[in-house]
mmCIF file of C-alpha atoms in Angstrom:
data_model
loop_
_atom_site.group_PDB
_atom_site.id
_atom_site.type_symbol
_atom_site.label_atom_id
_atom_site.label_comp_id
_atom_site.label_asym_id
_atom_site.label_seq_id
_atom_site.Cartn_x
_atom_site.Cartn_y
_atom_site.Cartn_z
ATOM 1 C CA MET P 1 -40.332 -194.454 -36.375
ATOM 2 C CA ILE P 2 -37.590 -191.903 -37.120
ATOM 3 C CA CYS P 3 -39.228 -190.844 -40.392
ATOM 4 C CA GLY P 4 -42.540 -190.469 -38.587
ATOM 5 C CA TRP P 5 -40.906 -188.088 -36.127
ATOM 6 C CA LEU P 6 -39.177 -186.147 -38.922
ATOM 7 C CA SER P 7 -42.495 -185.720 -40.744
ATOM 8 C CA ASN P 8 -44.067 -183.993 -37.713
ATOM 9 C CA ASN P 9 -45.459 -180.548 -38.569
ATOM 10 C CA LYS P 10 -43.030 -178.893 -36.139
ATOM 11 C CA ILE P 11 -40.044 -180.390 -38.003
ATOM 12 C CA GLY P 12 -41.169 -181.055 -41.563
ATOM 13 C CA TRP P 13 -37.920 -182.523 -42.886
ATOM 14 C CA VAL P 14 -39.712 -185.536 -44.362
ATOM 15 C CA ILE P 15 -43.007 -185.839 -46.285
ATOM 16 C CA LYS P 16 -45.221 -188.908 -46.025
ATOM 17 C CA ASN P 17 -46.022 -190.586 -49.319
ATOM 18 C CA ARG P 18 -47.343 -193.852 -50.738
ATOM 19 C CA LYS P 19 -45.362 -196.144 -53.021
ATOM 20 C CA ILE P 20 -46.544 -199.037 -55.178
ATOM 21 C CA VAL P 21 -44.120 -201.976 -55.144
ATOM 22 C CA SER P 22 -44.353 -205.036 -57.370
ATOM 23 C CA ILE P 23 -42.354 -208.254 -57.276
ATOM 24 C CA GLN P 24 -42.495 -211.340 -59.443
ATOM 25 C CA ILE P 25 -42.200 -214.773 -57.803
ATOM 26 C CA GLY P 26 -42.314 -217.532 -60.394
ATOM 27 C CA ASN P 27 -45.143 -216.675 -62.770
ATOM 28 C CA GLU P 28 -47.052 -214.578 -60.241
ATOM 29 C CA ILE P 29 -46.750 -210.806 -59.806
ATOM 30 C CA PHE P 30 -47.543 -209.404 -56.359
ATOM 31 C CA ILE P 31 -48.387 -205.696 -55.951
ATOM 32 C CA GLU P 32 -48.557 -203.829 -52.645
ATOM 33 C CA THR P 33 -48.917 -200.166 -51.672
ATOM 34 C CA LEU P 34 -46.484 -199.270 -48.906
ATOM 35 C CA GLN P 35 -45.887 -196.285 -46.654
ATOM 36 C CA ALA P 36 -43.013 -194.232 -48.068
ATOM 37 C CA TYR P 37 -41.184 -191.047 -47.114
ATOM 38 C CA GLN P 38 -39.554 -188.307 -49.177
ATOM 39 C CA ILE P 39 -37.103 -185.707 -47.944
ATOM 40 C CA SER P 40 -38.476 -182.152 -48.113
ATOM 41 C CA ILE P 41 -36.725 -178.944 -49.175
ATOM 42 C CA SER P 42 -36.202 -177.981 -45.531
ATOM 43 C CA GLY P 43 -34.908 -181.501 -44.898
ATOM 44 C CA ILE P 44 -32.351 -181.139 -47.685
ATOM 45 C CA THR P 45 -31.258 -177.800 -46.210
ATOM 46 C CA ALA P 46 -30.875 -179.353 -42.754
ATOM 47 C CA PHE P 47 -28.960 -182.311 -44.191
ATOM 48 C CA ARG P 48 -26.545 -180.044 -46.066
ATOM 49 C CA SER P 49 -25.948 -177.891 -43.001
ATOM 50 C CA CYS P 50 -24.556 -180.856 -41.089
ATOM 51 C CA ARG P 51 -22.200 -181.985 -43.847
ATOM 52 C CA ALA P 52 -18.645 -180.711 -44.024
ATOM 53 C CA TYR P 53 -18.440 -178.717 -47.242
ATOM 54 C CA SER P 54 -15.623 -176.288 -48.030
ATOM 55 C CA ARG P 55 -17.580 -173.399 -46.541
ATOM 56 C CA ASN P 56 -18.710 -175.450 -43.567
ATOM 57 C CA ALA P 57 -16.153 -177.020 -41.240
ATOM 58 C CA GLY P 58 -18.608 -179.636 -40.124
ATOM 59 C CA THR P 59 -20.827 -179.898 -37.106
ATOM 60 C CA ILE P 60 -19.980 -181.026 -33.604
ATOM 61 C CA LYS P 61 -21.108 -184.608 -33.183
ATOM 62 C CA ASN P 62 -21.335 -186.451 -29.890
ATOM 63 C CA VAL P 63 -19.567 -189.802 -30.084
ATOM 64 C CA SER P 64 -18.932 -191.492 -26.767
ATOM 65 C CA PHE P 65 -16.406 -194.293 -26.252
ATOM 66 C CA GLU P 66 -19.220 -196.744 -25.498
ATOM 67 C CA MET P 67 -20.931 -196.012 -28.838
ATOM 68 C CA LEU P 68 -18.032 -197.507 -30.793
ATOM 69 C CA ALA P 69 -19.050 -201.072 -29.837
ATOM 70 C CA THR P 70 -22.105 -201.923 -27.792
ATOM 71 C CA LYS P 71 -21.787 -205.612 -26.969
ATOM 72 C CA GLY P 72 -19.855 -208.818 -27.486
ATOM 73 C CA LEU P 73 -16.620 -210.319 -26.246
ATOM 74 C CA ASP P 74 -14.511 -207.764 -28.085
ATOM 75 C CA LYS P 75 -16.347 -204.576 -27.174
ATOM 76 C CA ASP P 76 -13.416 -202.981 -25.310
ATOM 77 C CA PHE P 77 -10.912 -204.051 -27.967
ATOM 78 C CA LEU P 78 -13.102 -202.613 -30.748
ATOM 79 C CA ARG P 79 -13.808 -199.410 -28.828
ATOM 80 C CA ILE P 80 -10.108 -198.767 -28.266
ATOM 81 C CA ARG P 81 -9.151 -199.522 -31.881
ATOM 82 C CA ARG P 82 -11.876 -197.316 -33.312
ATOM 83 C CA ALA P 83 -11.292 -194.486 -30.830
ATOM 84 C CA TYR P 84 -7.603 -194.305 -31.736
ATOM 85 C CA ILE P 85 -8.466 -194.225 -35.426
ATOM 86 C CA LEU P 86 -10.988 -191.400 -34.988
ATOM 87 C CA GLN P 87 -8.625 -189.374 -32.823
ATOM 88 C CA LEU P 88 -5.764 -189.804 -35.285
ATOM 89 C CA ILE P 89 -7.635 -188.804 -38.434
ATOM 90 C CA ASN P 90 -8.474 -185.406 -37.008
ATOM 91 C CA GLN P 91 -5.510 -184.649 -39.232
ATOM 92 C CA PRO P 92 -4.975 -186.303 -42.642
ATOM 93 C CA LYS P 93 -3.407 -189.723 -42.147
ATOM 94 C CA SER P 94 -2.547 -192.619 -44.442
ATOM 95 C CA ILE P 95 -3.355 -196.251 -43.727
ATOM 96 C CA GLU P 96 0.311 -196.867 -42.930
ATOM 97 C CA GLN P 97 0.340 -194.031 -40.397
ATOM 98 C CA ILE P 98 -2.815 -195.378 -38.758
ATOM 99 C CA ILE P 99 -1.315 -198.872 -38.478
ATOM 100 C CA ARG P 100 1.871 -197.495 -36.875
ATOM 101 C CA HIS P 101 -0.157 -195.423 -34.435
ATOM 102 C CA LEU P 102 -2.192 -198.459 -33.392
ATOM 103 C CA ASP P 103 1.004 -200.531 -33.004
ATOM 104 C CA ASN P 104 2.443 -197.851 -30.734
ATOM 105 C CA ASN P 105 -0.699 -197.870 -28.586
ATOM 106 C CA ASN P 106 -0.958 -201.589 -27.784
ATOM 107 C CA VAL P 107 -3.261 -202.411 -30.709
ATOM 108 C CA PRO P 108 -0.892 -204.382 -32.969
ATOM 109 C CA ASN P 109 -1.369 -206.454 -36.111
ATOM 110 C CA ILE P 110 -4.362 -204.555 -37.465
ATOM 111 C CA THR P 111 -4.751 -205.019 -41.203
ATOM 112 C CA GLU P 112 -5.424 -202.435 -43.869
ATOM 113 C CA GLU P 113 -8.835 -203.945 -44.689
ATOM 114 C CA THR P 114 -9.889 -203.815 -41.035
ATOM 115 C CA ILE P 115 -9.114 -200.103 -40.866
ATOM 116 C CA LYS P 116 -10.978 -199.465 -44.111
ATOM 117 C CA ASP P 117 -13.999 -201.338 -42.751
ATOM 118 C CA ASP P 118 -13.950 -199.264 -39.550
ATOM 119 C CA ILE P 119 -13.872 -196.058 -41.596
ATOM 120 C CA LYS P 120 -16.783 -197.279 -43.755
ATOM 121 C CA ASN P 121 -18.752 -197.945 -40.588
ATOM 122 C CA PHE P 122 -17.947 -194.474 -39.253
ATOM 123 C CA LYS P 123 -19.481 -193.068 -42.419
ATOM 124 C CA ARG P 124 -22.541 -195.270 -42.030
ATOM 125 C CA ILE P 125 -23.279 -193.775 -38.615
ATOM 126 C CA GLY P 126 -23.126 -190.280 -40.086
ATOM 127 C CA LEU P 127 -19.534 -189.125 -39.662
ATOM 128 C CA GLU P 128 -18.037 -187.164 -42.534
ATOM 129 C CA ILE P 129 -14.645 -188.580 -43.544
ATOM 130 C CA THR P 130 -12.790 -187.476 -46.665
ATOM 131 C CA PHE P 131 -10.086 -189.298 -48.621
ATOM 132 C CA SER P 132 -7.536 -187.315 -50.588
ATOM 133 C CA ALA P 133 -3.914 -187.930 -51.551
ATOM 134 C CA ASN P 134 -4.157 -191.421 -49.999
ATOM 135 C CA LYS P 135 -5.064 -189.950 -46.607
ATOM 136 C CA PHE P 136 -8.219 -190.038 -44.513
ATOM 137 C CA LYS P 137 -9.471 -186.923 -42.728
ATOM 138 C CA LEU P 138 -12.315 -186.567 -40.230
ATOM 139 C CA ALA P 139 -14.229 -183.474 -41.365
ATOM 140 C CA ASP P 140 -16.537 -183.308 -38.345
ATOM 141 C CA ASN P 141 -15.699 -182.153 -34.859
ATOM 142 C CA ILE P 142 -16.251 -184.910 -32.294
ATOM 143 C CA ALA P 143 -17.190 -184.322 -28.685
ATOM 144 C CA LEU P 144 -17.277 -186.713 -25.713
ATOM 145 C CA LEU P 145 -14.847 -189.263 -27.202
ATOM 146 C CA GLU P 146 -12.285 -190.213 -24.575
ATOM 147 C CA ILE P 147 -10.560 -193.515 -23.916
ATOM 148 C CA PRO P 148 -10.900 -194.454 -20.208
ATOM 149 C CA ILE P 149 -7.642 -194.128 -18.278
ATOM 150 C CA ASN P 150 -7.715 -197.769 -17.173
ATOM 151 C CA LEU P 151 -7.740 -198.905 -20.816
ATOM 152 C CA ARG P 152 -5.110 -196.589 -22.262
ATOM 153 C CA HIS P 153 -1.952 -198.491 -21.416
ATOM 154 C CA ILE P 154 -2.980 -202.133 -21.512
ATOM 155 C CA ARG P 155 -3.062 -204.580 -24.386
ATOM 156 C CA ILE P 156 -6.396 -206.305 -24.905
ATOM 157 C CA SER P 157 -6.126 -209.346 -27.132
ATOM 158 C CA PRO P 158 -8.891 -209.891 -29.695
ATOM 159 C CA SER P 159 -10.973 -213.040 -29.418
ATOM 160 C CA ASN P 160 -10.690 -215.885 -31.912
ATOM 161 C CA LEU P 161 -13.862 -214.541 -33.519
ATOM 162 C CA GLU P 162 -12.339 -211.127 -34.152
ATOM 163 C CA GLN P 163 -9.123 -212.693 -35.432
ATOM 164 C CA THR P 164 -11.164 -214.777 -37.877
ATOM 165 C CA LYS P 165 -12.974 -211.653 -39.051
ATOM 166 C CA GLN P 166 -9.681 -209.873 -39.615
ATOM 167 C CA GLN P 167 -8.400 -212.788 -41.679
ATOM 168 C CA LEU P 168 -11.607 -212.917 -43.723
ATOM 169 C CA ARG P 169 -11.429 -209.200 -44.438
ATOM 170 C CA GLU P 170 -8.218 -209.898 -46.321
ATOM 171 C CA GLU P 171 -9.774 -212.809 -48.230
ATOM 172 C CA LEU P 172 -13.210 -211.420 -49.125
ATOM 173 C CA ILE P 173 -12.722 -209.240 -52.171
ATOM 174 C CA TYR P 174 -16.051 -209.665 -53.956
ATOM 175 C CA LEU P 175 -18.338 -210.256 -50.970
ATOM 176 C CA ASP P 176 -19.428 -207.282 -48.848
ATOM 177 C CA HIS P 177 -17.711 -207.382 -45.454
ATOM 178 C CA GLN P 178 -21.002 -206.552 -43.753
ATOM 179 C CA TYR P 179 -21.767 -210.265 -44.034
ATOM 180 C CA LEU P 180 -19.136 -210.903 -41.354
ATOM 181 C CA ASP P 181 -21.886 -210.290 -38.808
ATOM 182 C CA ILE P 182 -23.041 -213.817 -39.687
ATOM 183 C CA LEU P 183 -20.178 -215.045 -37.503
ATOM 184 C CA ASP P 184 -21.576 -213.091 -34.549
ATOM 185 C CA PHE P 185 -25.088 -214.439 -35.088
ATOM 186 C CA SER P 186 -23.750 -217.996 -35.440
ATOM 187 C CA ILE P 187 -22.762 -218.015 -31.740
ATOM 188 C CA ALA P 188 -25.553 -215.805 -30.385
ATOM 189 C CA GLY P 189 -27.863 -218.608 -29.234
ATOM 190 C CA ASN P 190 -31.622 -218.095 -29.204
ATOM 191 C CA THR P 191 -31.310 -214.298 -29.167
ATOM 192 C CA GLY P 192 -29.640 -214.305 -32.576
ATOM 193 C CA ALA P 193 -31.214 -217.395 -34.147
ATOM 194 C CA ARG P 194 -33.689 -215.537 -36.372
ATOM 195 C CA GLN P 195 -31.077 -212.995 -37.503
ATOM 196 C CA PHE P 196 -28.752 -215.891 -38.308
ATOM 197 C CA GLU P 197 -31.396 -217.463 -40.566
ATOM 198 C CA VAL P 198 -32.183 -214.186 -42.334
ATOM 199 C CA ARG P 199 -28.530 -213.278 -42.913
ATOM 200 C CA ILE P 200 -27.783 -216.724 -44.367
ATOM 201 C CA VAL P 201 -30.654 -216.213 -46.826
ATOM 202 C CA GLU P 202 -29.304 -212.778 -47.761
ATOM 203 C CA LEU P 203 -25.818 -214.258 -48.196
ATOM 204 C CA LEU P 204 -27.051 -217.111 -50.382
ATOM 205 C CA ASN P 205 -29.024 -214.669 -52.501
ATOM 206 C CA GLU P 206 -25.690 -213.273 -53.668
ATOM 207 C CA ILE P 207 -25.225 -216.448 -55.737
ATOM 208 C CA ILE P 208 -28.545 -218.383 -55.877
ATOM 209 C CA ILE P 209 -32.242 -217.899 -55.177
ATOM 210 C CA ALA P 210 -32.776 -218.400 -51.436
ATOM 211 C CA LYS P 211 -35.911 -218.033 -49.336
ATOM 212 C CA HIS P 212 -36.620 -217.791 -45.621
ATOM 213 C CA LEU P 213 -39.767 -219.785 -44.866
ATOM 214 C CA SER P 214 -41.381 -218.245 -41.820
ATOM 215 C CA GLY P 215 -43.819 -220.216 -39.704
ATOM 216 C CA GLY P 216 -43.719 -223.670 -38.197
ATOM 217 C CA ASN P 217 -43.734 -227.149 -39.699
ATOM 218 C CA ARG P 218 -41.445 -226.228 -42.607
ATOM 219 C CA PRO P 219 -37.705 -225.764 -43.252
ATOM 220 C CA GLU P 220 -36.083 -222.502 -42.235
ATOM 221 C CA ILE P 221 -34.147 -221.961 -45.471
ATOM 222 C CA ILE P 222 -34.422 -223.259 -49.010
ATOM 223 C CA GLY P 223 -32.430 -222.386 -52.115
ATOM 224 C CA PHE P 224 -32.252 -223.241 -55.801
ATOM 225 C CA ASN P 225 -30.458 -222.328 -59.004
ATOM 226 C CA PRO P 226 -30.960 -220.959 -61.609
ATOM 227 C CA ARG P 227 -33.931 -218.645 -61.157
ATOM 228 C CA GLU P 228 -35.955 -220.048 -64.068
ATOM 229 C CA ASN P 229 -36.437 -223.798 -64.380
ATOM 230 C CA PRO P 230 -33.863 -224.544 -61.669
ATOM 231 C CA GLU P 231 -31.605 -227.579 -61.608
ATOM 232 C CA ASP P 232 -30.011 -227.711 -58.144
ATOM 233 C CA CYS P 233 -31.750 -227.153 -54.808
ATOM 234 C CA ILE P 234 -31.015 -227.287 -51.081
ATOM 235 C CA ILE P 235 -32.903 -227.490 -47.777
ATOM 236 C CA MET P 236 -30.965 -225.786 -44.967
ATOM 237 C CA ASP P 237 -31.251 -225.679 -41.202
ATOM 238 C CA SER P 238 -29.256 -223.077 -39.264
ATOM 239 C CA LYS P 239 -28.332 -223.345 -35.576
ATOM 240 C CA ALA P 240 -26.743 -220.491 -33.615
ATOM 241 C CA TYR P 241 -24.721 -222.467 -31.067
ATOM 242 C CA ARG P 242 -21.662 -220.958 -29.362
ATOM 243 C CA GLU P 243 -20.219 -224.330 -28.324
ATOM 244 C CA GLY P 244 -20.968 -226.125 -31.579
ATOM 245 C CA PHE P 245 -23.867 -228.205 -32.911
ATOM 246 C CA ASN P 246 -24.006 -232.000 -32.763
ATOM 247 C CA ILE P 247 -27.222 -232.531 -34.821
ATOM 248 C CA PRO P 248 -29.330 -234.175 -32.094
ATOM 249 C CA ALA P 249 -31.899 -236.820 -32.983
ATOM 250 C CA ASN P 250 -34.879 -234.431 -33.020
ATOM 251 C CA GLU P 251 -33.180 -232.084 -35.505
ATOM 252 C CA ARG P 252 -31.999 -235.042 -37.573
ATOM 253 C CA ASP P 253 -35.529 -236.414 -37.764
ATOM 254 C CA LYS P 254 -36.977 -233.013 -38.751
ATOM 255 C CA MET P 255 -34.600 -232.885 -41.698
ATOM 256 C CA ILE P 256 -35.634 -236.401 -42.718
ATOM 257 C CA ARG P 257 -39.267 -235.310 -42.660
ATOM 258 C CA TYR P 258 -38.542 -232.226 -44.780
ATOM 259 C CA VAL P 259 -36.683 -234.276 -47.379
ATOM 260 C CA GLU P 260 -39.461 -236.865 -47.516
ATOM 261 C CA GLU P 261 -42.150 -234.173 -47.809
ATOM 262 C CA TYR P 262 -40.274 -232.480 -50.638
ATOM 263 C CA ASN P 263 -39.838 -235.729 -52.538
ATOM 264 C CA ALA P 264 -43.474 -236.786 -52.045
ATOM 265 C CA LYS P 265 -45.076 -233.352 -52.528
ATOM 266 C CA ASP P 266 -48.188 -234.821 -50.927
ATOM 267 C CA ASN P 267 -50.678 -232.458 -49.292
ATOM 268 C CA THR P 268 -51.730 -235.182 -46.858
ATOM 269 C CA LEU P 269 -48.223 -235.161 -45.353
ATOM 270 C CA ASN P 270 -48.207 -231.399 -44.794
ATOM 271 C CA ASN P 271 -51.090 -229.176 -45.851
ATOM 272 C CA ASN P 272 -48.997 -225.991 -45.851
ATOM 273 C CA LYS P 273 -47.304 -227.251 -49.080
ATOM 274 C CA TRP P 274 -44.047 -225.457 -48.297
ATOM 275 C CA TRP P 275 -42.279 -227.319 -51.132
ATOM 276 C CA LYS P 276 -44.136 -225.171 -53.666
ATOM 277 C CA ASN P 277 -41.619 -222.429 -52.838
ATOM 278 C CA PHE P 278 -39.212 -224.358 -55.072
ATOM 279 C CA GLU P 279 -41.402 -223.891 -58.152
ATOM 280 C CA SER P 280 -39.900 -221.427 -60.632
ATOM 281 C CA PRO P 281 -42.031 -222.250 -62.558
ATOM 282 C CA ASN P 282 -40.981 -225.931 -62.511
ATOM 283 C CA TYR P 283 -39.404 -227.867 -59.673
ATOM 284 C CA PRO P 284 -35.608 -228.336 -59.750
ATOM 285 C CA THR P 285 -34.573 -231.235 -61.944
ATOM 286 C CA ASN P 286 -31.752 -232.558 -59.746
ATOM 287 C CA GLN P 287 -32.203 -234.379 -56.463
ATOM 288 C CA VAL P 288 -32.622 -232.106 -53.442
ATOM 289 C CA LYS P 289 -29.742 -231.846 -50.958
ATOM 290 C CA PHE P 290 -29.772 -230.959 -47.261
ATOM 291 C CA SER P 291 -27.325 -229.013 -45.094
ATOM 292 C CA PHE P 292 -26.889 -227.821 -41.518
ATOM 293 C CA VAL P 293 -25.170 -224.469 -40.843
ATOM 294 C CA SER P 294 -23.656 -223.514 -37.478
ATOM 295 C CA SER P 295 -20.602 -221.905 -35.895
ATOM 296 C CA SER P 296 -18.958 -225.353 -35.561
ATOM 297 C CA PHE P 297 -19.926 -228.994 -35.279
ATOM 298 C CA ILE P 298 -19.213 -231.391 -32.436
ATOM 299 C CA GLY P 299 -19.899 -234.938 -31.296
ATOM 300 C CA GLN P 300 -21.148 -237.603 -33.667
ATOM 301 C CA PHE P 301 -22.605 -235.212 -36.236
ATOM 302 C CA THR P 302 -21.139 -237.158 -39.172
ATOM 303 C CA ASN P 303 -23.041 -240.248 -38.004
ATOM 304 C CA GLN P 304 -26.223 -238.200 -38.075
ATOM 305 C CA LEU P 305 -25.516 -237.064 -41.642
ATOM 306 C CA THR P 306 -25.003 -240.701 -42.619
ATOM 307 C CA TYR P 307 -28.267 -241.664 -40.889
ATOM 308 C CA ILE P 308 -30.216 -239.046 -42.866
ATOM 309 C CA ASN P 309 -28.573 -240.206 -46.089
ATOM 310 C CA ASN P 310 -29.415 -243.857 -45.361
ATOM 311 C CA ARG P 311 -33.033 -243.059 -44.490
ATOM 312 C CA THR P 312 -33.738 -240.782 -47.464
ATOM 313 C CA ASN P 313 -31.140 -241.755 -50.066
ATOM 314 C CA VAL P 314 -30.451 -238.010 -50.338
ATOM 315 C CA ASN P 315 -27.020 -236.436 -49.956
ATOM 316 C CA GLY P 316 -26.266 -233.611 -47.524
ATOM 317 C CA SER P 317 -23.629 -231.915 -45.429
ATOM 318 C CA ALA P 318 -22.677 -229.739 -42.510
ATOM 319 C CA ILE P 319 -21.020 -226.387 -43.132
ATOM 320 C CA THR P 320 -19.728 -223.718 -40.744
ATOM 321 C CA ALA P 321 -20.704 -220.079 -41.158
ATOM 322 C CA GLU P 322 -17.060 -219.225 -41.825
ATOM 323 C CA THR P 323 -16.766 -221.805 -44.604
ATOM 324 C CA LEU P 324 -20.068 -220.683 -46.132
ATOM 325 C CA LEU P 325 -18.705 -217.132 -46.412
ATOM 326 C CA ARG P 326 -15.600 -218.436 -48.171
ATOM 327 C CA LYS P 327 -17.612 -220.589 -50.585
ATOM 328 C CA VAL P 328 -19.871 -217.695 -51.583
ATOM 329 C CA GLU P 329 -16.776 -215.563 -52.152
ATOM 330 C CA LYS P 330 -15.300 -218.265 -54.416
ATOM 331 C CA VAL P 331 -18.473 -218.451 -56.503
ATOM 332 C CA MET P 332 -18.550 -214.653 -56.862
ATOM 333 C CA ASN P 333 -14.925 -214.627 -58.046
ATOM 334 C CA VAL P 334 -15.287 -215.040 -61.807
ATOM 335 C CA ASN P 335 -11.560 -215.731 -62.060
ATOM 336 C CA ALA P 336 -11.724 -218.743 -59.743
ATOM 337 C CA GLU P 337 -12.157 -222.293 -61.044
ATOM 338 C CA TYR P 338 -15.129 -222.777 -58.746
ATOM 339 C CA ASN P 339 -18.753 -222.373 -59.704
ATOM 340 C CA LEU P 340 -22.269 -223.116 -58.503
ATOM 341 C CA SER P 341 -22.037 -226.711 -59.673
ATOM 342 C CA ASN P 342 -19.013 -227.174 -57.403
ATOM 343 C CA PHE P 343 -20.885 -225.434 -54.588
ATOM 344 C CA PHE P 344 -23.911 -227.731 -54.745
ATOM 345 C CA GLU P 345 -21.675 -230.767 -55.217
ATOM 346 C CA GLU P 346 -19.851 -229.965 -51.976
ATOM 347 C CA LEU P 347 -23.159 -229.495 -50.158
ATOM 348 C CA GLY P 348 -23.890 -233.115 -50.969
ATOM 349 C CA ASN P 349 -20.628 -234.695 -49.774
ATOM 350 C CA ASN P 350 -22.256 -236.231 -46.646
ATOM 351 C CA THR P 351 -19.643 -234.745 -44.313
ATOM 352 C CA LEU P 352 -18.316 -231.375 -43.114
ATOM 353 C CA VAL P 353 -17.656 -229.032 -46.041
ATOM 354 C CA ALA P 354 -14.020 -227.919 -45.933
#
């Protein structure tokens, strides 16, 4: 939509183009021609004019207080923290100076990684921030940013979710911190259910081959490893429940059906043949496992895992979004004594993965 507007004859900053994209899935190669866009000479000139080079002090950019966080339990806390950071780095400031400034303004206990993540996000929305001599400096001039008077002298405590994110920022060294939004989606209910599924697939693709199976009458998420002639595989079901997920009977029985369909691979059971998504080019050699992913688990969920295991003779698990992030991080850490075999083994422990 934005590129379409920029390609308008009256603007001309972007040129419409066509691009051929190919992707190999198993032994098949799929080719598609897609709409593409290329920045024009005038677009490059316009882009450079808004960047803060030595001969250009930077443009004035409108950033309101409300833009710094749009929704969620912690929106005021995040807005205040980010506003103070932006105001402070109008002059070069070190991480230590930023932390002290936040402490002095009722925003205590903010970690170095949290501040770095905020600054990365400022850059992503188009703000020009430089780093020199261990100090950050906002190169643009910001207008409209003002902390409301009623929020200037009070301490707003972060939610448990935000505290968990701050702790994970210190732990996640190899995994991109953008995946922390999985925690938000895990409690978003129906409005965030699809995003939760997609982000889990993207997260798993950091360490295995994962697929999001759209459409009904099939699992939401599958995964296998390695890419060619895989050994291990998993069927996953994600549930975005704020108050926790107890694996009710209908969800339990769906998982049983998926496991049975995978093992049988019989078109008469399900003519959409979703299990063929595991072929690469052969089916995984080890027994399939199942897992449920949610923000937390409540009630008699372990009994439900046992029921599925007894009915199918297949091992499975429940795993929280927070734990899944930590497990992916451990696999990505080549120095850790934890690998994909350990990961799949834990997914088949028939209880909550710790």
